[in-house]
Short mmCIF file of C-alpha atoms and ligand atoms in Angstrom, two decimals:
data_model
loop_
_atom_site.label_atom_id
_atom_site.label_comp_id
_atom_site.label_asym_id
_atom_site.label_seq_id
_atom_site.Cartn_x
_atom_site.Cartn_y
_atom_site.Cartn_z
CA UNK U 1382 89.38 102.17 91.71
CA UNK U 1383 87.78 98.77 91.95
CA UNK U 1384 89.01 95.41 93.04
CA UNK U 1385 88.48 92.61 90.64
CA UNK U 1386 90.99 89.84 91.19
CA UNK U 1387 90.99 87.35 94.09
CA UNK U 1388 93.30 88.36 96.92
CA UNK U 1389 96.41 86.31 97.70
CA UNK U 1390 95.89 84.60 101.09
CA UNK U 1391 99.60 84.51 101.98
CA UNK U 1392 100.59 87.20 104.51
CA UNK U 1393 103.34 89.66 103.55
CA UNK U 1394 106.60 88.78 105.28
CA UNK U 1395 107.34 92.41 106.24
CA UNK U 1396 104.26 92.37 108.45
CA UNK U 1397 105.43 89.30 110.41
CA UNK U 1398 107.05 89.74 113.84
CA UNK U 1399 110.65 88.42 114.15
CA UNK U 1400 109.61 85.96 116.90
CA UNK U 1401 106.79 84.60 114.73
CA UNK U 1402 109.25 84.06 111.87
CA UNK U 1403 111.66 82.19 114.18
CA UNK U 1404 108.74 80.07 115.43
CA UNK U 1405 107.81 79.25 111.82
CA UNK U 1406 111.31 77.82 111.20
CA UNK U 1407 111.45 75.98 114.54
CA UNK U 1408 108.05 74.38 113.78
CA UNK U 1409 109.64 72.98 110.62
CA UNK U 1410 112.53 71.48 112.58
CA UNK U 1411 114.90 74.26 111.47
CA UNK U 1412 117.32 76.26 113.63
CA UNK U 1413 116.15 79.76 114.57
CA UNK U 1414 119.15 81.35 112.82
CA UNK U 1415 117.38 80.59 109.53
CA UNK U 1416 114.90 83.34 110.46
CA UNK U 1417 117.81 85.76 110.90
CA UNK U 1418 119.20 84.79 107.49
CA UNK U 1419 115.84 85.55 105.90
CA UNK U 1420 115.39 88.77 107.88
CA UNK U 1421 118.84 89.93 106.82
CA UNK U 1422 118.06 89.35 103.12
CA UNK U 1423 114.63 90.98 103.43
CA UNK U 1424 115.55 94.02 105.52
CA UNK U 1425 119.18 94.67 104.47
CA UNK U 1426 119.26 92.96 101.08
CA UNK U 1427 115.81 94.21 100.01
CA UNK U 1428 114.95 90.72 98.71
CA UNK U 1429 111.69 90.45 96.76
CA UNK U 1430 111.44 86.66 96.54
CA UNK U 1431 112.68 83.55 98.32
CA UNK U 1432 114.61 82.39 95.24
CA UNK U 1433 117.21 85.12 95.84
CA UNK U 1434 117.94 83.91 99.40
CA UNK U 1435 120.82 81.63 98.44
CA UNK U 1436 121.78 80.86 102.06
CA UNK U 1437 118.54 78.83 102.44
CA UNK U 1438 118.25 75.25 101.15
CA UNK U 1439 116.08 75.08 98.02
CA UNK U 1440 113.28 73.10 99.69
CA UNK U 1441 113.02 75.68 102.45
CA UNK U 1442 112.93 78.51 99.92
CA UNK U 1443 109.97 76.83 98.31
CA UNK U 1444 108.18 76.40 101.65
CA UNK U 1445 108.85 80.05 102.48
CA UNK U 1446 107.35 81.12 99.16
CA UNK U 1447 104.27 79.00 99.78
CA UNK U 1448 103.74 80.51 103.24
CA UNK U 1449 104.54 84.21 102.67
CA UNK U 1450 104.79 86.92 100.06
CA UNK U 1451 108.29 88.40 100.39
CA UNK U 1452 107.04 91.51 98.62
CA UNK U 1453 103.40 92.61 98.53
CA UNK U 1454 103.95 95.07 95.69
CA UNK U 1455 103.34 93.46 92.32
CA UNK U 1456 104.78 96.13 90.04
CA UNK U 1457 105.97 99.70 90.45
CA UNK U 1458 106.08 102.45 87.82
CA UNK U 1459 108.49 105.24 88.70
CA UNK U 1460 108.28 108.76 87.25
CA UNK U 1461 111.19 111.10 87.95
CA UNK U 1462 110.48 114.85 88.13
CA UNK U 1463 112.01 118.07 89.44
CA UNK U 1464 115.35 117.44 87.77
CA UNK U 1465 115.77 114.10 89.50
CA UNK U 1466 114.84 115.42 92.96
CA UNK U 1467 111.44 113.68 93.11
CA UNK U 1468 110.47 110.10 92.27
CA UNK U 1469 106.76 109.35 92.14
CA UNK U 1470 106.04 105.64 92.34
CA UNK U 1471 102.76 104.02 91.36
CA UNK U 1472 102.47 100.64 93.10
CA UNK U 1473 100.19 97.88 91.84
CA UNK U 1474 98.93 95.86 94.79
CA UNK U 1475 97.30 92.51 95.08
CA UNK U 1476 93.65 92.50 93.97
CA UNK U 1477 93.99 95.49 91.63
CA UNK U 1478 94.43 98.39 94.08
CA UNK U 1479 96.90 101.09 93.05
CA UNK U 1480 98.65 103.41 95.50
CA UNK U 1481 101.36 106.04 95.29
CA UNK U 1482 104.49 106.87 97.21
CA UNK U 1483 106.74 109.86 96.56
CA UNK U 1484 110.47 109.84 97.29
CA UNK U 1485 112.00 113.28 97.71
CA UNK U 1486 115.72 114.02 97.73
CA UNK U 1487 117.00 117.01 99.67
CA UNK U 1488 120.66 117.91 99.21
CA UNK U 1489 122.86 118.72 102.21
CA UNK U 1490 122.70 122.32 103.43
CA UNK U 1491 124.92 124.14 105.93
CA UNK U 1492 122.26 123.60 108.62
CA UNK U 1493 121.06 120.11 107.63
CA UNK U 1494 122.37 116.84 106.26
CA UNK U 1495 121.28 115.26 103.00
CA UNK U 1496 117.81 113.72 103.35
CA UNK U 1497 115.77 111.20 101.41
CA UNK U 1498 112.14 111.38 102.51
CA UNK U 1499 109.42 108.97 101.51
CA UNK U 1500 105.79 110.00 101.54
CA UNK U 1501 103.83 106.75 101.69
CA UNK U 1502 100.19 105.63 101.52
CA UNK U 1503 98.17 103.94 104.26
CA UNK U 1504 94.97 103.28 102.30
CA UNK U 1505 93.98 102.87 98.65
CA UNK U 1506 91.86 106.00 98.23
CA UNK U 1507 90.40 107.86 101.19
CA UNK U 1508 86.92 108.14 102.66
CA UNK U 1509 87.40 111.59 104.17
CA UNK U 1510 86.91 113.34 100.83
CA UNK U 1511 88.69 116.68 101.29
CA UNK U 1512 87.69 118.53 98.11
CA UNK U 1513 91.17 119.93 97.32
CA UNK U 1514 92.83 116.51 97.49
CA UNK U 1515 93.27 114.17 94.52
CA UNK U 1516 92.96 111.12 96.78
CA UNK U 1517 89.74 112.40 98.32
CA UNK U 1518 88.32 112.64 94.84
CA UNK U 1519 88.98 108.96 94.22
CA UNK U 1520 86.89 107.77 97.13
CA UNK U 1521 87.84 104.80 99.30
CA UNK U 1522 88.91 101.41 97.92
CA UNK U 1523 90.47 99.55 100.83
CA UNK U 1524 92.79 99.63 103.84
CA UNK U 1525 96.38 98.64 103.12
CA UNK U 1526 97.85 95.66 104.96
CA UNK U 1527 100.78 96.26 107.32
CA UNK U 1528 103.20 94.65 104.84
CA UNK U 1529 101.85 96.76 101.96
CA UNK U 1530 102.67 99.91 103.93
CA UNK U 1531 106.14 98.69 104.93
CA UNK U 1532 106.92 97.40 101.43
CA UNK U 1533 106.57 100.92 100.01
CA UNK U 1534 109.48 101.89 102.28
CA UNK U 1535 111.42 98.77 101.23
CA UNK U 1536 110.83 99.67 97.59
CA UNK U 1537 112.22 103.19 98.11
CA UNK U 1538 115.16 101.82 100.13
CA UNK U 1539 115.91 99.35 97.33
CA UNK U 1540 116.00 102.14 94.74
CA UNK U 1541 118.15 104.35 97.01
CA UNK U 1542 120.56 101.47 97.71
CA UNK U 1543 121.41 101.34 94.00
CA UNK U 1544 123.08 104.73 94.46
CA UNK U 1545 124.54 103.83 97.86
CA UNK U 1546 121.93 105.96 99.69
CA UNK U 1547 119.56 105.27 102.56
CA UNK U 1548 116.05 106.37 103.39
CA UNK U 1549 116.26 108.97 106.18
CA UNK U 1550 112.63 110.03 106.78
CA UNK U 1551 109.14 108.64 106.33
CA UNK U 1552 105.93 110.67 106.34
CA UNK U 1553 102.44 109.15 106.26
CA UNK U 1554 101.19 111.85 103.91
CA UNK U 1555 100.38 109.83 100.83
CA UNK U 1556 97.01 108.35 100.01
CA UNK U 1557 94.63 107.62 102.84
CA UNK U 1558 93.90 108.60 106.41
CA UNK U 1559 96.37 106.66 108.60
CA UNK U 1560 94.29 107.08 111.76
CA UNK U 1561 91.37 105.30 110.10
CA UNK U 1562 93.68 102.28 109.54
CA UNK U 1563 95.58 102.35 112.83
CA UNK U 1564 95.44 98.59 113.41
CA UNK U 1565 97.67 98.16 110.34
CA UNK U 1566 99.55 101.45 110.56
CA UNK U 1567 100.84 100.94 114.12
CA UNK U 1568 102.46 97.55 113.43
CA UNK U 1569 103.89 99.07 110.22
CA UNK U 1570 105.50 101.88 112.23
CA UNK U 1571 106.85 99.28 114.66
CA UNK U 1572 108.41 97.32 111.77
CA UNK U 1573 109.89 100.50 110.28
CA UNK U 1574 111.28 101.52 113.66
CA UNK U 1575 112.54 98.09 114.91
CA UNK U 1576 116.38 97.87 114.65
CA UNK U 1577 116.01 94.17 113.73
CA UNK U 1578 113.78 95.13 110.82
CA UNK U 1579 113.73 98.42 108.87
CA UNK U 1580 115.53 100.28 111.65
CA UNK U 1581 114.49 103.92 111.14
CA UNK U 1582 114.46 106.14 114.27
CA UNK U 1583 110.95 107.06 115.46
CA UNK U 1584 111.86 110.73 115.34
CA UNK U 1585 112.30 110.39 111.61
CA UNK U 1586 108.71 109.21 111.16
CA UNK U 1587 105.70 111.57 110.87
CA UNK U 1588 102.07 110.52 110.85
CA UNK U 1589 99.60 113.01 109.41
CA UNK U 1590 95.88 113.05 110.24
CA UNK U 1591 92.92 115.07 109.10
CA UNK U 1592 91.70 115.06 112.71
CA UNK U 1593 90.41 111.62 113.74
CA UNK U 1594 90.08 112.45 117.45
CA UNK U 1595 89.70 108.87 118.82
CA UNK U 1596 92.80 107.88 116.80
CA UNK U 1597 94.79 110.80 118.24
CA UNK U 1598 93.72 109.75 121.75
CA UNK U 1599 94.75 106.16 121.06
CA UNK U 1600 98.19 107.38 119.99
CA UNK U 1601 98.45 109.59 123.07
CA UNK U 1602 97.85 106.56 125.31
CA UNK U 1603 100.73 104.77 123.58
CA UNK U 1604 103.06 107.76 124.02
CA UNK U 1605 104.85 107.41 120.70
CA UNK U 1606 108.08 109.19 119.79
CA UNK U 1607 107.12 109.79 116.18
CA UNK U 1608 105.77 113.19 115.11
CA UNK U 1609 102.06 113.81 114.80
CA UNK U 1610 101.00 116.25 112.09
CA UNK U 1611 97.44 117.54 112.05
CA UNK U 1612 95.90 118.81 108.82
CA UNK U 1613 93.98 121.90 109.89
CA UNK U 1614 93.41 124.01 106.71
CA UNK U 1615 90.89 126.21 108.54
CA UNK U 1616 90.43 127.43 112.09
CA UNK U 1617 86.73 128.19 111.76
CA UNK U 1618 84.23 125.32 111.80
CA UNK U 1619 82.11 126.77 109.00
CA UNK U 1620 85.06 126.64 106.59
CA UNK U 1621 86.67 123.47 107.94
CA UNK U 1622 83.34 121.65 107.47
CA UNK U 1623 83.86 122.25 103.73
CA UNK U 1624 87.60 121.67 103.46
CA UNK U 1625 87.86 118.66 105.79
CA UNK U 1626 84.44 117.01 105.94
CA UNK U 1627 85.44 115.03 109.07
CA UNK U 1628 85.11 118.35 110.90
CA UNK U 1629 81.37 117.74 111.13
CA UNK U 1630 82.11 114.77 113.33
CA UNK U 1631 85.12 116.15 115.24
CA UNK U 1632 85.05 119.96 115.19
CA UNK U 1633 88.25 121.97 115.15
CA UNK U 1634 88.29 122.81 118.90
CA UNK U 1635 88.13 119.09 119.76
CA UNK U 1636 90.90 118.27 117.29
CA UNK U 1637 93.19 120.96 118.69
CA UNK U 1638 92.41 119.92 122.28
CA UNK U 1639 93.27 116.28 121.47
CA UNK U 1640 96.51 117.44 119.81
CA UNK U 1641 97.34 119.59 122.87
CA UNK U 1642 96.78 116.63 125.16
CA UNK U 1643 99.03 114.52 122.90
CA UNK U 1644 101.78 117.14 123.10
CA UNK U 1645 101.44 117.33 126.91
CA UNK U 1646 101.57 113.55 127.33
CA UNK U 1647 104.40 112.83 124.89
CA UNK U 1648 106.47 116.02 125.18
CA UNK U 1649 106.51 116.10 121.37
CA UNK U 1650 105.61 119.26 119.49
CA UNK U 1651 102.61 119.06 117.17
CA UNK U 1652 102.91 120.08 113.51
CA UNK U 1653 99.90 121.65 111.83
CA UNK U 1654 99.48 121.49 108.06
CA UNK U 1655 97.58 124.32 106.40
CA UNK U 1656 97.05 124.14 102.63
CA UNK U 1657 96.73 127.69 101.26
CA UNK U 1658 93.80 128.04 98.86
CA UNK U 1659 93.41 131.38 97.12
CA UNK U 1660 90.49 133.45 98.41
CA UNK U 1661 89.17 130.52 100.44
CA UNK U 1662 91.19 130.07 103.65
CA UNK U 1663 93.93 132.71 103.25
CA UNK U 1664 92.12 135.87 104.38
CA UNK U 1665 93.21 138.06 107.29
CA UNK U 1666 90.20 136.80 109.21
CA UNK U 1667 91.44 133.23 108.80
CA UNK U 1668 94.92 134.27 109.90
CA UNK U 1669 93.61 135.80 113.13
CA UNK U 1670 91.27 132.86 113.78
CA UNK U 1671 94.25 130.48 113.43
CA UNK U 1672 96.50 132.65 115.59
CA UNK U 1673 93.77 132.77 118.26
CA UNK U 1674 93.22 129.01 118.11
CA UNK U 1675 96.91 128.14 118.59
CA UNK U 1676 98.06 131.07 120.75
CA UNK U 1677 100.35 129.90 123.56
CA UNK U 1678 100.74 126.36 122.20
CA UNK U 1679 104.18 124.93 121.39
CA UNK U 1680 103.42 124.08 117.76
CA UNK U 1681 104.82 124.33 114.27
CA UNK U 1682 102.62 125.48 111.39
CA UNK U 1683 103.45 124.45 107.84
CA UNK U 1684 101.81 126.54 105.13
CA UNK U 1685 101.54 124.57 101.87
CA UNK U 1686 100.53 126.30 98.63
CA UNK U 1687 97.72 124.17 97.23
CA UNK U 1688 98.95 121.84 94.54
CA UNK U 1689 96.72 122.08 91.48
CA UNK U 1690 94.17 119.27 91.41
CA UNK U 1691 91.86 118.54 88.53
CA UNK U 1692 88.14 119.20 89.02
CA UNK U 1693 88.40 121.79 91.78
CA UNK U 1694 87.52 125.44 91.26
CA UNK U 1695 90.51 126.46 93.41
CA UNK U 1696 94.17 127.42 93.04
CA UNK U 1697 97.11 128.11 95.36
CA UNK U 1698 97.28 131.41 97.21
CA UNK U 1699 99.81 133.80 95.63
CA UNK U 1700 103.22 133.95 97.36
CA UNK U 1701 102.73 137.47 98.85
CA UNK U 1702 99.42 136.36 100.41
CA UNK U 1703 101.11 133.34 101.96
CA UNK U 1704 103.93 135.54 103.28
CA UNK U 1705 101.42 137.95 104.84
CA UNK U 1706 99.56 135.03 106.42
CA UNK U 1707 102.84 133.61 107.78
CA UNK U 1708 103.79 137.02 109.19
CA UNK U 1709 100.42 137.24 110.94
CA UNK U 1710 101.04 133.90 112.65
CA UNK U 1711 104.64 134.72 113.57
CA UNK U 1712 103.48 138.00 115.11
CA UNK U 1713 101.30 135.89 117.40
CA UNK U 1714 104.39 133.88 118.44
CA UNK U 1715 103.60 130.82 116.31
CA UNK U 1716 106.55 129.15 114.58
CA UNK U 1717 105.60 129.04 110.90
CA UNK U 1718 107.29 127.76 107.76
CA UNK U 1719 106.21 128.00 104.13
CA UNK U 1720 106.79 124.95 101.97
CA UNK U 1721 108.13 125.48 98.49
CA UNK U 1722 105.69 124.53 95.76
CA UNK U 1723 108.05 122.69 93.45
CA UNK U 1724 105.03 120.49 92.89
CA UNK U 1725 106.98 117.85 94.71
CA UNK U 1726 106.41 118.64 98.32
CA UNK U 1727 105.18 116.16 100.83
CA UNK U 1728 101.63 115.04 100.35
CA UNK U 1729 100.68 117.65 97.82
CA UNK U 1730 101.71 115.49 94.90
CA UNK U 1731 100.39 112.22 96.28
CA UNK U 1732 97.24 110.70 94.86
CA UNK U 1733 97.48 112.60 91.62
CA UNK U 1734 98.98 109.84 89.50
CA UNK U 1735 96.40 107.38 90.76
CA UNK U 1736 93.63 109.90 90.11
CA UNK U 1737 94.83 110.41 86.56
CA UNK U 1738 94.89 106.65 86.12
CA UNK U 1739 91.29 106.37 87.33
CA UNK U 1740 90.16 108.26 84.22
CA UNK U 1741 88.16 111.39 83.56
CA UNK U 1742 84.73 111.60 85.23
CA UNK U 1743 81.78 112.80 83.11
CA UNK U 1744 81.71 116.58 82.41
CA UNK U 1745 78.35 117.35 84.11
CA UNK U 1746 79.52 115.61 87.32
CA UNK U 1747 82.65 117.78 87.38
CA UNK U 1748 80.60 120.93 86.74
CA UNK U 1749 78.17 120.13 89.53
CA UNK U 1750 81.01 119.43 91.94
CA UNK U 1751 82.72 122.73 91.11
CA UNK U 1752 79.48 124.66 91.57
CA UNK U 1753 78.70 123.02 94.93
CA UNK U 1754 82.23 123.70 96.18
CA UNK U 1755 82.07 127.36 95.17
CA UNK U 1756 78.69 127.73 96.90
CA UNK U 1757 79.80 125.86 100.01
CA UNK U 1758 83.03 127.84 100.40
CA UNK U 1759 81.22 131.16 99.76
CA UNK U 1760 78.68 130.30 102.48
CA UNK U 1761 81.53 129.31 104.78
CA UNK U 1762 83.27 132.62 104.16
CA UNK U 1763 80.09 134.36 105.27
CA UNK U 1764 80.38 132.26 108.43
CA UNK U 1765 77.37 130.07 107.70
CA UNK U 1766 77.63 126.48 108.82
CA UNK U 1767 75.77 124.19 106.50
CA UNK U 1768 74.59 120.77 107.57
CA UNK U 1769 74.21 119.53 104.04
CA UNK U 1770 76.48 116.91 102.60
CA UNK U 1771 79.54 118.30 100.86
CA UNK U 1772 80.51 116.67 97.59
CA UNK U 1773 83.40 114.34 98.24
CA UNK U 1774 84.38 112.02 95.42
CA UNK U 1775 83.52 112.99 91.90
CA UNK U 1776 81.86 109.62 91.55
CA UNK U 1777 79.35 110.36 94.38
N1 SAH F 1166 94.95 111.92 105.29
C1 SAH F 1166 96.03 112.50 105.98
C2 SAH F 1166 97.38 112.22 105.36
C3 SAH F 1166 97.45 112.24 103.86
S1 SAH F 1166 97.21 113.82 103.09
C4 SAH F 1166 95.80 113.99 106.13
O1 SAH F 1166 94.91 114.54 105.50
O2 SAH F 1166 96.52 114.59 106.93
C5 SAH F 1166 98.76 114.62 103.47
C6 SAH F 1166 98.73 116.13 103.41
O3 SAH F 1166 98.62 116.59 102.06
C7 SAH F 1166 97.55 116.72 104.16
O4 SAH F 1166 97.97 117.78 104.98
C8 SAH F 1166 96.68 117.19 103.03
O5 SAH F 1166 95.80 118.16 103.45
C9 SAH F 1166 97.69 117.65 102.01
N2 SAH F 1166 97.13 117.83 100.67
C10 SAH F 1166 96.24 117.05 100.04
N3 SAH F 1166 95.95 117.55 98.81
C11 SAH F 1166 96.68 118.67 98.67
C12 SAH F 1166 96.82 119.64 97.62
N4 SAH F 1166 96.13 119.55 96.49
N5 SAH F 1166 97.67 120.66 97.82
C13 SAH F 1166 98.39 120.76 98.98
N6 SAH F 1166 98.30 119.90 99.99
C14 SAH F 1166 97.45 118.85 99.85
FE1 SF4 F 1167 92.02 111.89 102.79
FE2 SF4 F 1167 94.05 113.41 103.70
FE3 SF4 F 1167 93.19 113.63 101.14
FE4 SF4 F 1167 91.65 114.52 103.13
S1 SF4 F 1167 93.69 115.32 102.56
S2 SF4 F 1167 90.96 113.28 101.39
S3 SF4 F 1167 92.08 113.02 104.72
S4 SF4 F 1167 94.13 111.86 102.06
#
């Protein structure tokens, strides 16, 4: 993923605060209600350009276009899978970056209403480099702007509106590590939550992190009402060093302590994500280490069968292994759910389209990466903690 074109200097309108938009109109000798007209077309009417805002005089539409981008997404390619239940969108952003969002439809059930959940991206690529993740393989291109994050939600809402539906949930589980782009992610959450803008309840928003401890602490200080999900994938440092390379900087005990503190301060239960990789992190030893780590905490553990990703030597744990692992956790009093692997579940599918688009890396690079991962995970299973660099992106 490389950026070639010049970036557009105009800020995205969805990243602008309502008061700043009013001030912009007032500065031009216009009444403040003009800002509300624009906001209504942008947030309720899903407008993509000023030309469609017919309530504004033509000259003002032109000025608005010169000052802001009403939509920061240039083009979107949508692929529908799972019998219409999943829509993967590939968004082309300014300057050549490409990111993904995945819209998942869940029909109504006796215990829950119909849901439409969007998994969106916070960065183009990711620097963390988890070896089982398609995004990690791509490496890092750039942080997304606030408006580029919000506009993924507007794009999904626009598509849903065609069928008279609304977006009900947003999860930051697409490409990127949101806590490494908090300065843009926090204002994006504010815009998504603000009743004058996107208007989605904070409790319907989940932010997922691979364990950026200073970012978790920053969130704790703000006391947010959205859900924090922590991607654990291993309870032992030796293994987590391999699966989530950030563990070398913030080891698992520190991550869990920061999450505990967050739960104490906000009163919100923490969710832990645990991707099940066959023969790597699904052993009985791993189950007891995880149970020990979380014992007594008010948490929710989500076990996710690993989605197949090109260039890794690994596959998903078989269903009976996942069930045994879940039973082990439940026996320790930990609330645990197993996500279906329709290939469409949150996060698991994200990054793959963009990775495919990035092209096939050279064969020897892939071979070397596979070999290093097998060696590193075998050493980790023996409990050895290596200090050597773990292969992240295939292009390393
Ligand atoms: N960077 C953040 C959020 C994006 S990843 C994080 O890591 O939490 C969202 C979730 O998808 C994470 O829990 C991640 O571990 C998981 N994931 C990534 N690749 C996966 C794969 N191949 N199979 C299953 N889950 C995967
Ligand atoms: Fe980045 Fe999350 Fe993928 Fe790890 S799992 S490489 S943190 S996007």
